[in-house]
């Protein structure tokens, strides 16, 4: 089947998939198709050679279908994943609100045994859908668990505390585990798995969850030397993750449940009101255009991922993700730039490339230099500098 094509700035979505009508219904239900949204192209019967030869070099998102990801599609029920994943402690985002706000911090970092996280995320707090025994709730370092509480890690990789939760906090969390919830019985969960010691270990799904890793085949989409990390992600139904970008190419492999993903080009950075690597616009379906007037110019692409889909997200492409169902996915990140352009001490893999980071530091110095001028002069020369950067660096120079 031929590739989907880009024509007159409109994505033409591949047809013929038996669940197209379900996918469109999901898009409509969750605020998509607002009039300006286009679909992420879908590549049917994809294979690694096609991906490397054509899709990766296009530098645009694509859903890859028809690639085998192993028996996980049949085996990864909540009960099975809880059993195979074991009782190791994991750091979890917990929130009463479906729409998680990284700027306003409407969530808390908590620790849970992995098997308990799966139970709660899949069936809700105090649910009877799964039975977790006292023995399973123990932290068994000998079975791949870790008796030491992990430091709280923010989504951008920053360590929340120097040594993780203190003894009193861990005791409180343990009592909350027994109660069945932390913030309230309606709370939602999101886990982005971390390395065993996030300060020095990069997340590696095969090392962190070896029994689950035996059941998934990650297609060879990149040179093995470029591999950086592989991350297990778990989300409650309805959980929204903020719009952000990553600095490495990645493949999001959806195994359990469906996800709605909305993406924005790196050239939309001016319209997304960035705070670091995140957008301040939380509700992308009903944005506050008084507060964020430029957001109306953003050009979203979107899709609904089904189990077995692989979404290629090129570096710097912004993405906003909603778990339509209880969701389990594996993210694989790889370096698409020369290795020496990345910070070798970055275990999370989301620090800007070193040349970009140095340029941002120089911008700070430039701003301080301009502060010595009167306001009208500062404004004039700042505009000249911005225009020079646009003319020299923008792919599409402003008219």
Coordinates of C-alpha atoms in Angstrom, one line a residue:
X1 CA 0.0 0.0 0.0
X2 CA 1.5 3.4 -0.9
X3 CA 2.5 6.0 1.6
X4 CA 0.1 8.6 2.8
X5 CA 1.0 11.9 1.2
X6 CA 1.2 15.6 2.1
X7 CA -0.8 17.6 -0.5
X8 CA -1.8 21.3 -0.3
X9 CA -1.0 21.4 3.4
X10 CA -3.6 18.6 4.1
X11 CA -2.9 15.2 5.5
X12 CA -4.6 12.4 3.5
X13 CA -5.3 9.7 6.0
X14 CA -4.9 6.1 4.8
X15 CA -8.3 4.4 4.6
X16 CA -9.3 0.8 4.7
X17 CA -8.6 0.1 8.4
X18 CA -11.6 -1.6 10.0
X19 CA -11.5 0.8 13.0
X20 CA -11.5 4.1 11.2
X21 CA -15.1 4.9 12.2
X22 CA -14.3 4.1 15.9
X23 CA -11.2 6.4 15.6
X24 CA -13.1 9.3 14.2
X25 CA -15.8 8.9 16.9
X26 CA -13.1 9.1 19.5
X27 CA -11.6 12.2 17.9
X28 CA -15.0 13.9 17.9
X29 CA -15.8 12.8 21.5
X30 CA -12.5 14.3 22.9
X31 CA -12.7 17.7 21.3
X32 CA -10.7 17.1 18.1
X33 CA -11.8 18.1 14.6
X34 CA -12.2 21.7 15.7
X35 CA -11.9 22.9 12.1
X36 CA -8.2 23.3 11.8
X37 CA -6.9 19.9 12.9
X38 CA -5.3 17.6 10.4
X39 CA -4.6 13.9 10.8
X40 CA -1.2 12.4 11.4
X41 CA -0.3 10.3 8.4
X42 CA -0.7 6.5 8.7
X43 CA 1.8 4.2 7.1
X44 CA 0.2 0.7 6.6
X45 CA 2.4 -2.4 6.3
X46 CA 5.4 -0.5 7.5
X47 CA 8.8 -2.1 8.0
X48 CA 12.1 -0.9 9.4
X49 CA 13.7 -0.4 6.0
X50 CA 10.9 1.8 4.8
X51 CA 11.0 3.8 8.0
X52 CA 14.7 4.5 7.8
X53 CA 14.7 5.2 4.1
X54 CA 11.7 7.6 3.9
X55 CA 9.7 8.3 7.0
X56 CA 12.5 9.2 9.5
X57 CA 14.0 11.7 7.0
X58 CA 10.7 13.5 6.4
X59 CA 10.9 14.8 10.0
X60 CA 7.2 14.6 10.5
X61 CA 5.1 12.4 12.8
X62 CA 3.6 9.2 11.4
X63 CA 1.7 6.2 12.8
X64 CA 3.4 3.0 11.8
X65 CA 1.1 0.0 11.4
X66 CA 1.7 -3.6 10.5
X67 CA 4.9 -4.0 12.5
X68 CA 5.1 -6.9 14.9
X69 CA 5.5 -5.9 18.6
X70 CA 5.3 -9.4 20.0
X71 CA 2.8 -11.3 22.1
X72 CA 2.3 -8.4 24.5
X73 CA -0.9 -7.4 22.5
X74 CA -2.5 -10.7 23.7
X75 CA -0.9 -11.0 27.1
X76 CA -0.8 -7.5 28.7
X77 CA -4.0 -7.6 30.7
X78 CA -3.9 -5.6 34.0
X79 CA -3.6 -8.8 36.0
X80 CA -0.8 -10.2 33.9
X81 CA 1.2 -6.9 33.8
X82 CA 0.8 -6.6 37.6
X83 CA 2.1 -10.1 38.1
X84 CA 5.0 -9.9 35.7
X85 CA 6.0 -6.3 36.7
X86 CA 6.2 -7.3 40.4
X87 CA 6.2 -5.2 43.5
X88 CA 9.1 -2.8 43.0
X89 CA 8.4 0.7 44.2
X90 CA 7.7 3.2 41.4
X91 CA 7.3 7.0 41.4
X92 CA 3.8 8.0 40.3
X93 CA 2.1 11.3 39.5
X94 CA -1.2 11.4 41.5
X95 CA -4.0 13.9 40.8
X96 CA -7.6 14.5 41.5
X97 CA -7.8 16.5 38.2
X98 CA -7.8 14.7 34.8
X99 CA -5.8 17.5 33.2
X100 CA -2.4 17.5 34.9
X101 CA -0.8 20.9 35.1
X102 CA 2.9 20.9 35.3
X103 CA 3.1 24.6 35.8
X104 CA 0.5 24.8 38.6
X105 CA 1.5 21.5 40.0
X106 CA -2.0 20.1 40.6
X107 CA -0.6 16.7 41.3
X108 CA 1.7 15.1 43.9
X109 CA 4.5 12.6 43.6
X110 CA 3.9 9.4 45.4
X111 CA 5.4 5.9 45.6
X112 CA 3.5 2.7 45.0
X113 CA 4.3 -0.9 44.4
X114 CA 4.1 -1.4 40.7
X115 CA 1.4 -4.1 41.0
X116 CA -0.7 -1.8 43.1
X117 CA -0.4 1.0 40.6
X118 CA -1.7 -1.3 37.8
X119 CA -4.6 -2.3 40.0
X120 CA -5.6 1.3 40.8
X121 CA -5.0 2.7 37.3
X122 CA -7.0 0.0 35.6
X123 CA -9.9 -0.5 38.0
X124 CA -9.9 2.6 40.3
X125 CA -9.2 2.9 44.0
X126 CA -10.5 0.2 46.3
X127 CA -11.6 -1.7 43.2
X128 CA -12.4 -5.4 43.4
X129 CA -11.2 -6.0 39.8
X130 CA -7.9 -7.3 41.0
X131 CA -6.8 -8.8 44.2
X132 CA -3.4 -7.7 45.5
X133 CA -2.1 -9.8 48.4
X134 CA -0.1 -8.6 51.3
X135 CA 2.8 -10.7 50.0
X136 CA 2.6 -8.9 46.6
X137 CA 2.7 -5.5 48.4
X138 CA 6.0 -6.3 50.0
X139 CA 9.1 -4.7 48.3
X140 CA 11.2 -7.6 47.3
X141 CA 14.6 -6.4 46.2
X142 CA 15.6 -9.9 45.3
X143 CA 12.8 -10.1 42.6
X144 CA 13.6 -7.0 40.8
X145 CA 12.1 -4.7 43.4
X146 CA 13.9 -2.1 45.5
X147 CA 13.4 -1.7 49.2
X148 CA 14.8 1.9 49.0
X149 CA 12.3 4.6 48.2
X150 CA 13.2 6.4 45.0
X151 CA 13.7 10.2 44.8
X152 CA 10.8 12.1 43.4
X153 CA 11.5 12.9 39.8
X154 CA 9.7 15.6 37.9
X155 CA 8.6 14.9 34.3
X156 CA 11.6 17.0 33.0
X157 CA 14.0 14.9 35.0
X158 CA 14.7 17.1 37.9
X159 CA 15.1 15.4 41.3
X160 CA 12.4 16.7 43.6
X161 CA 14.4 16.1 46.7
X162 CA 18.0 15.4 47.4
X163 CA 17.4 12.0 49.0
X164 CA 13.8 11.2 48.1
X165 CA 10.9 11.1 50.5
X166 CA 11.8 11.2 54.2
X167 CA 10.9 8.4 56.6
X168 CA 7.7 10.2 57.8
X169 CA 6.5 10.7 54.3
X170 CA 7.2 7.1 53.4
X171 CA 5.3 5.9 56.5
X172 CA 2.4 8.2 55.5
X173 CA 2.5 6.8 51.9
X174 CA 2.4 3.3 53.3
X175 CA -0.7 4.1 55.4
X176 CA -2.3 5.7 52.3
X177 CA -1.6 2.5 50.3
X178 CA -3.5 0.5 52.9
X179 CA -6.4 3.0 52.8
X180 CA -6.6 2.6 49.0
X181 CA -5.9 6.2 47.9
X182 CA -3.7 9.3 48.5
X183 CA -5.8 12.3 47.7
X184 CA -9.2 10.9 47.2
X185 CA -11.0 7.8 45.8
X186 CA -11.4 9.4 42.4
X187 CA -7.7 10.2 41.9
X188 CA -5.8 9.4 38.7
X189 CA -2.4 8.0 38.1
X190 CA 0.4 8.5 35.6
X191 CA 3.8 6.7 35.7
X192 CA 6.8 7.4 33.6
X193 CA 9.3 4.7 34.6
X194 CA 12.7 5.8 35.8
X195 CA 16.0 4.1 36.2
X196 CA 16.8 2.3 39.4
X197 CA 18.8 5.3 40.6
X198 CA 17.5 8.3 38.6
X199 CA 20.6 10.3 39.4
X200 CA 22.8 8.0 37.5
X201 CA 20.7 5.3 35.7
X202 CA 19.0 5.8 32.4
X203 CA 15.6 4.2 32.1
X204 CA 15.9 0.8 30.3
X205 CA 12.7 -1.2 30.0
X206 CA 14.5 -4.5 29.5
X207 CA 16.5 -4.1 32.7
X208 CA 13.8 -2.5 34.8
X209 CA 10.9 -4.9 33.9
X210 CA 12.7 -8.0 32.4
X211 CA 9.7 -10.3 32.5
X212 CA 7.4 -7.9 30.7
X213 CA 10.3 -7.0 28.2
X214 CA 10.4 -10.7 27.2
X215 CA 6.9 -10.3 25.7
X216 CA 7.4 -7.2 23.5
X217 CA 9.5 -6.9 20.3
X218 CA 10.8 -3.4 19.7
X219 CA 11.3 -2.9 15.9
X220 CA 14.8 -1.9 14.8
X221 CA 13.9 1.6 13.7
X222 CA 17.4 3.1 14.4
X223 CA 21.1 2.3 14.7
X224 CA 21.7 0.4 18.0
X225 CA 24.5 2.8 18.7
X226 CA 22.0 5.7 18.8
X227 CA 19.8 4.1 21.4
X228 CA 19.3 6.2 24.5
X229 CA 16.4 4.9 26.7
X230 CA 13.2 2.9 26.8
X231 CA 10.4 3.9 29.1
X232 CA 7.3 2.1 30.4
X233 CA 4.3 4.4 30.7
X234 CA 1.1 3.7 32.6
X235 CA -2.0 6.0 32.7
X236 CA -5.5 6.0 34.2
X237 CA -8.4 6.4 31.8
X238 CA -8.9 10.1 30.9
X239 CA -5.6 11.4 32.2
X240 CA -4.3 14.4 30.2
X241 CA -0.5 15.1 29.9
X242 CA 0.7 18.6 29.2
X243 CA 2.0 19.7 25.8
X244 CA 5.8 19.4 25.7
X245 CA 8.7 18.5 23.4
X246 CA 11.5 16.0 23.6
X247 CA 15.0 16.6 22.3
X248 CA 15.5 13.1 20.8
X249 CA 13.5 11.1 18.3
X250 CA 11.2 8.6 19.8
X251 CA 8.7 5.9 19.0
X252 CA 5.7 5.5 21.2
X253 CA 4.5 1.9 21.1
X254 CA 0.9 1.6 22.3
X255 CA 0.2 -1.8 23.8
X256 CA -2.9 -1.6 26.0
X257 CA -5.8 0.9 25.5
X258 CA -6.1 3.9 23.2
X259 CA -4.5 7.3 23.2
X260 CA -5.4 10.6 21.6
X261 CA -2.3 12.5 20.6
X262 CA -2.2 16.0 19.3
X263 CA 1.1 17.3 17.9
X264 CA 2.5 20.7 16.9
X265 CA 5.4 21.5 14.6
X266 CA 8.6 23.0 16.1
X267 CA 7.7 26.1 14.0
X268 CA 4.7 26.5 16.3
X269 CA 6.9 27.3 19.3
X270 CA 6.0 31.0 19.0
X271 CA 2.3 30.1 19.4
X272 CA 2.5 27.8 22.3
X273 CA 3.6 30.1 25.1
X274 CA 6.5 28.0 26.2
X275 CA 7.7 27.6 29.8
X276 CA 10.9 25.6 29.4
X277 CA 10.0 22.6 27.3
X278 CA 6.3 22.8 28.1
X279 CA 3.3 24.9 26.9
X280 CA 1.4 27.0 29.3
X281 CA -1.8 26.3 27.2
X282 CA -3.3 23.4 29.2
X283 CA -6.7 23.0 27.5
X284 CA -5.9 22.8 23.8
X285 CA -9.5 22.1 22.8
X286 CA -11.0 25.1 24.6
X287 CA -8.0 27.5 25.0
X288 CA -8.2 30.9 26.7
X289 CA -7.6 33.0 23.6
X290 CA -7.7 36.2 25.6
X291 CA -4.7 35.0 27.6
X292 CA -3.1 33.0 24.7
X293 CA -4.1 34.9 21.5
X294 CA -1.3 33.5 19.3
X295 CA -2.5 29.9 20.0
X296 CA -5.2 30.4 17.4
X297 CA -2.4 30.2 14.8
X298 CA -1.1 26.8 16.0
X299 CA -1.6 24.0 13.4
X300 CA -2.3 20.7 15.2
X301 CA -2.0 17.3 13.8
X302 CA -3.8 14.5 15.7
X303 CA -4.5 10.8 15.8
X304 CA -6.0 8.1 18.0
X305 CA -3.6 5.3 18.7
X306 CA -4.9 1.8 18.8
X307 CA -3.1 -1.1 20.5
X308 CA -0.3 -2.2 18.2
X309 CA 0.2 1.3 16.7
X310 CA 3.7 2.9 16.8
X311 CA 3.8 6.7 16.7
X312 CA 7.0 8.2 15.4
X313 CA 7.6 11.6 17.2
X314 CA 10.6 13.5 15.7
X315 CA 12.7 15.6 18.1
X316 CA 11.2 19.0 19.0
X317 CA 7.7 18.1 17.9
X318 CA 5.3 19.1 20.6
X319 CA 2.8 16.5 21.8
X320 CA -0.2 16.5 24.1
X321 CA -1.5 13.0 25.1
X322 CA -4.8 11.8 26.5
X323 CA -5.3 8.2 27.7
X324 CA -8.8 7.3 26.4
X325 CA -8.7 4.0 28.2
X326 CA -6.4 2.5 30.8
X327 CA -3.2 2.7 28.9
X328 CA 0.2 1.0 28.8
X329 CA 2.9 2.0 26.3
X330 CA 6.6 1.8 25.8
X331 CA 8.6 4.8 24.6
X332 CA 12.0 4.3 22.9
X333 CA 14.3 7.3 22.5
X334 CA 17.3 7.5 20.3
X335 CA 19.9 10.2 19.4
X336 CA 19.4 11.6 15.9
X337 CA 22.3 14.2 16.3
X338 CA 25.9 13.4 16.9
X339 CA 26.5 12.0 20.4
X340 CA 28.8 14.9 21.4
X341 CA 25.9 17.4 21.0
X342 CA 24.1 15.9 24.0
X343 CA 24.9 16.4 27.7
X344 CA 26.6 13.2 28.8
X345 CA 25.4 13.6 32.3
X346 CA 21.7 13.9 31.4
X347 CA 20.2 10.6 32.5
X348 CA 16.7 11.7 31.7
X349 CA 17.5 12.7 28.1
X350 CA 15.6 15.9 27.9
X351 CA 18.3 18.6 28.2
X352 CA 18.6 20.8 25.1
X353 CA 21.5 20.0 22.8
X354 CA 24.7 21.6 24.0
X355 CA 25.0 24.2 21.2
X356 CA 21.4 25.3 21.8
X357 CA 22.0 25.5 25.5
X358 CA 25.1 27.7 25.0
X359 CA 23.1 30.0 22.7
X360 CA 20.4 30.4 25.3
X361 CA 23.0 31.4 27.9
X362 CA 24.4 33.9 25.4
X363 CA 20.9 35.3 24.9
X364 CA 20.7 35.9 28.7
X365 CA 24.0 37.8 28.5
X366 CA 22.8 39.8 25.5
X367 CA 19.6 40.9 27.4
X368 CA 21.7 42.0 30.4
X369 CA 23.9 44.1 28.0
X370 CA 20.9 45.8 26.5
X371 CA 19.5 46.7 29.9
X372 CA 22.0 49.5 30.1
X373 CA 20.3 51.4 27.3
X374 CA 17.2 53.6 27.5
X375 CA 13.9 51.8 26.9
X376 CA 13.4 53.1 23.4
X377 CA 17.0 52.2 22.4
X378 CA 16.7 48.8 24.0
X379 CA 13.5 48.1 22.1
X380 CA 15.0 49.2 18.8
X381 CA 18.2 47.1 19.0
X382 CA 16.3 44.1 20.4
X383 CA 14.1 44.2 17.3
X384 CA 17.2 44.4 15.1
X385 CA 18.7 41.4 16.8
X386 CA 15.6 39.3 16.6
X387 CA 15.2 40.1 12.9
X388 CA 18.8 39.1 12.3
X389 CA 18.2 35.8 14.1
X390 CA 15.1 35.2 12.0
X391 CA 16.8 35.9 8.8
X392 CA 19.8 33.7 9.6
X393 CA 18.1 30.8 11.5
X394 CA 14.5 30.4 10.6
X395 CA 13.6 27.7 8.0
X396 CA 10.8 30.0 6.7
X397 CA 11.9 33.6 7.0
X398 CA 9.1 36.0 8.1
X399 CA 7.8 38.2 5.3

